[in-house]
PDB file of C-alpha atoms in Angstrom:
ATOM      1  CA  UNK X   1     -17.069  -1.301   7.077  1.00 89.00           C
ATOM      2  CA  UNK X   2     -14.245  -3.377   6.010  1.00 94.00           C
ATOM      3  CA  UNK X   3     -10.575  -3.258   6.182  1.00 96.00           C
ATOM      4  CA  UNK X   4      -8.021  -4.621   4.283  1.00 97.00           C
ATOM      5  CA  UNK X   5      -4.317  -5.354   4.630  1.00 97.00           C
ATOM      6  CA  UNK X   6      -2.709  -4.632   1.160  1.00 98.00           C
ATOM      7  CA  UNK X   7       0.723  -5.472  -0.416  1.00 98.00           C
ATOM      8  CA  UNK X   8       1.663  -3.932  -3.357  1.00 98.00           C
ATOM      9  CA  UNK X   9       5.196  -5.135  -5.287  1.00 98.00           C
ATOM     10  CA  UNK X  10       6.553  -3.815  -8.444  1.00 98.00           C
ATOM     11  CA  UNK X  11       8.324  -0.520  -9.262  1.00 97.00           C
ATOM     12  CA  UNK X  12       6.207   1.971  -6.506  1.00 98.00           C
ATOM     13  CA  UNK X  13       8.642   3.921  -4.531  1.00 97.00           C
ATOM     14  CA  UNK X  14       9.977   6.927  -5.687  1.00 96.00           C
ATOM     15  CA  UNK X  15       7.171   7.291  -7.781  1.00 97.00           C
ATOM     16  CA  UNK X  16       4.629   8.801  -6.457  1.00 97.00           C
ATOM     17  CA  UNK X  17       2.873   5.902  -5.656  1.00 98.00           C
ATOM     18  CA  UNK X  18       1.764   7.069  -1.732  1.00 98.00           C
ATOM     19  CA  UNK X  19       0.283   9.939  -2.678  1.00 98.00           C
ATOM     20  CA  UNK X  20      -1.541   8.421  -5.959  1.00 98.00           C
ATOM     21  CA  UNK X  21      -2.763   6.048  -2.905  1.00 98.00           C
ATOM     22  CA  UNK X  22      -3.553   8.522  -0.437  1.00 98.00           C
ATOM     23  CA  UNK X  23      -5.458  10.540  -3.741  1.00 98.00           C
ATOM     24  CA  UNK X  24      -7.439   7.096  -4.801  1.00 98.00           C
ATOM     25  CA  UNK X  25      -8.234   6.870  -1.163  1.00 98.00           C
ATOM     26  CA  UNK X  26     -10.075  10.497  -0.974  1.00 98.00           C
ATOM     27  CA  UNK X  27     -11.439  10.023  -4.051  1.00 98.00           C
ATOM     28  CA  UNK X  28     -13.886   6.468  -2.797  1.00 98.00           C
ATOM     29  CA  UNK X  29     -13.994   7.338   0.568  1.00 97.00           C
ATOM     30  CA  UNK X  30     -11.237   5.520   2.193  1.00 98.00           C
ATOM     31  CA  UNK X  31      -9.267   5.888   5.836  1.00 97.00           C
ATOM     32  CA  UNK X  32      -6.038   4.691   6.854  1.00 98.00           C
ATOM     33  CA  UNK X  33      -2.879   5.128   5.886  1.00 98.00           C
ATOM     34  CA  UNK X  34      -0.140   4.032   3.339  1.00 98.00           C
ATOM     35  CA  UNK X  35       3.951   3.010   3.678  1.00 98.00           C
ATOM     36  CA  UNK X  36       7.205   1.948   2.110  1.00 98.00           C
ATOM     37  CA  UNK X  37       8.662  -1.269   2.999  1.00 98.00           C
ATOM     38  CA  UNK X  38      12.311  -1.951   3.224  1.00 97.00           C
ATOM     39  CA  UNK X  39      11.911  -4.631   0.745  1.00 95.00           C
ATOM     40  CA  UNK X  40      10.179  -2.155  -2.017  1.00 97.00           C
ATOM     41  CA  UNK X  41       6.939  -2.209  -1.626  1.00 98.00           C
ATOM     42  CA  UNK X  42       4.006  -0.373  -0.124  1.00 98.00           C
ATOM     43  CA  UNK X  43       2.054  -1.166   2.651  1.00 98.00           C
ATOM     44  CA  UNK X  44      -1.389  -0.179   3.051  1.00 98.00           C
ATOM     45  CA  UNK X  45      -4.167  -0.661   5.447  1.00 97.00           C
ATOM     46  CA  UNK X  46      -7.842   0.676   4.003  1.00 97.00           C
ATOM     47  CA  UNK X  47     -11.065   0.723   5.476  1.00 96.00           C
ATOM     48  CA  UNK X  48     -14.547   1.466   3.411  1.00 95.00           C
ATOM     49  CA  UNK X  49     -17.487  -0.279   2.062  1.00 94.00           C
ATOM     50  CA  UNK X  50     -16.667  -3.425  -0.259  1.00 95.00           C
ATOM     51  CA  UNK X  51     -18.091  -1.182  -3.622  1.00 97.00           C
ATOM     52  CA  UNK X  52     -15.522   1.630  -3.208  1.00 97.00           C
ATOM     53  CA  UNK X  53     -12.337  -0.989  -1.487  1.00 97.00           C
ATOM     54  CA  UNK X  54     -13.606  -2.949  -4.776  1.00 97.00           C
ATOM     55  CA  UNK X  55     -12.627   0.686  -7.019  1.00 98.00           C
ATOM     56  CA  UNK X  56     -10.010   1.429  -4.545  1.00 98.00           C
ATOM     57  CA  UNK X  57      -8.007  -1.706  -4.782  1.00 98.00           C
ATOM     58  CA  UNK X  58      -8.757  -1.392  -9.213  1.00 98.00           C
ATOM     59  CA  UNK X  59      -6.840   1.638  -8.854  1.00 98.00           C
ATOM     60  CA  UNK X  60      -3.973   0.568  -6.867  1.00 98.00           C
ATOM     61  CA  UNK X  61      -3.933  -2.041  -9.464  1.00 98.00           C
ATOM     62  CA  UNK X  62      -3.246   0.139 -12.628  1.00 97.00           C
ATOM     63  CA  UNK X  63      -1.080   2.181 -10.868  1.00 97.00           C
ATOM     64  CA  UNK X  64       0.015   5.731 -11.337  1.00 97.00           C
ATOM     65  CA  UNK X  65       1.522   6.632 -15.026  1.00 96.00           C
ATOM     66  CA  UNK X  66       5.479   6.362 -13.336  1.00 97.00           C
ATOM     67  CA  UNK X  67       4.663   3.238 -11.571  1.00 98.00           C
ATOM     68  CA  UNK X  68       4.358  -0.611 -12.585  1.00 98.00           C
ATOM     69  CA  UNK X  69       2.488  -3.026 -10.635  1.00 98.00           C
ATOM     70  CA  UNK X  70       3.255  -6.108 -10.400  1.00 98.00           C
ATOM     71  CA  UNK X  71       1.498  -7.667  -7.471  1.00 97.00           C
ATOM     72  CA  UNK X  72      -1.045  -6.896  -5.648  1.00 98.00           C
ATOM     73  CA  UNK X  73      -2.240  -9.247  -2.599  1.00 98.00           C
ATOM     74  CA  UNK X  74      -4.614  -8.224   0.202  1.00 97.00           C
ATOM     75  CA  UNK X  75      -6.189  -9.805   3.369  1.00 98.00           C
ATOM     76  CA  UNK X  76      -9.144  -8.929   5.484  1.00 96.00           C
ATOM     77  CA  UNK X  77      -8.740  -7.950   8.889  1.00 94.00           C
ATOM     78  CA  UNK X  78     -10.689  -7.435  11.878  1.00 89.00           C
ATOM     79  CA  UNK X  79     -12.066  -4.181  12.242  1.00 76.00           C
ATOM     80  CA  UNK X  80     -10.736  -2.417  15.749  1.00 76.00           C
ATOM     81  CA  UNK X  81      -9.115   0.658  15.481  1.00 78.00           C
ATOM     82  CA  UNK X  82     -11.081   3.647  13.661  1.00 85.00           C
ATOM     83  CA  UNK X  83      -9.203   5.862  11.368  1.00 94.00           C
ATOM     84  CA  UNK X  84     -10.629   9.397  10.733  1.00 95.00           C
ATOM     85  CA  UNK X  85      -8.416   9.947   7.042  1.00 97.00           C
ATOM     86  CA  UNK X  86      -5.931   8.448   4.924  1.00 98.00           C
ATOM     87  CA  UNK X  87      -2.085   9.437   6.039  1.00 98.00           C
ATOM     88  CA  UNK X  88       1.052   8.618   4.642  1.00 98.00           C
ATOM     89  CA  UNK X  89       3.502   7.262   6.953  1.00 97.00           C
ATOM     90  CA  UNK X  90       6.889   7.977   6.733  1.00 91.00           C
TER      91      UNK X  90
END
């Protein structure tokens, strides 16, 4: 398994754009859990196989229809603590 720190900037809060995430994530198979950062963006930590993070991280990249993307930038971590689902934190 692998899990990723991800960053994503653009226009994705008050959009929808955590549950799209937390969606994507049921979809391919992924656990963690998504946030809002002060700054504007979302947070997200997601662990899966490479082939669905791969399809994962393509969605997060187009985005919901009320969001825009702008950024996306992600970085492997070590894998420690196991997750069980994909929340939304608050």
């Amino acid at each position: 398994m692998v899990r990723l720190h991800i960053t994503v900037s653009g226009s994705v809060q008050g959009v929808g754009y955590r549950y799209f995430a937390q969606m994507k994530a049921s979809q391919f198979g992924i656990t963690g859990w998504v946030r809002n950062l002060s700054e504007g963006g979302v947070e997200i930590v997601a662990v899966g196989d490479k082939e669905n993070l791969e399809q994962f991280m393509d969605s997060l990249r187009e985005g919901n229809p009320f969001s825009k993307v702008t950024d996306i930038s992600f970085v492997e971590l070590e894998d420690t603590e196991p997750f069980h689902s994909f929340k939304i934190k608050y």
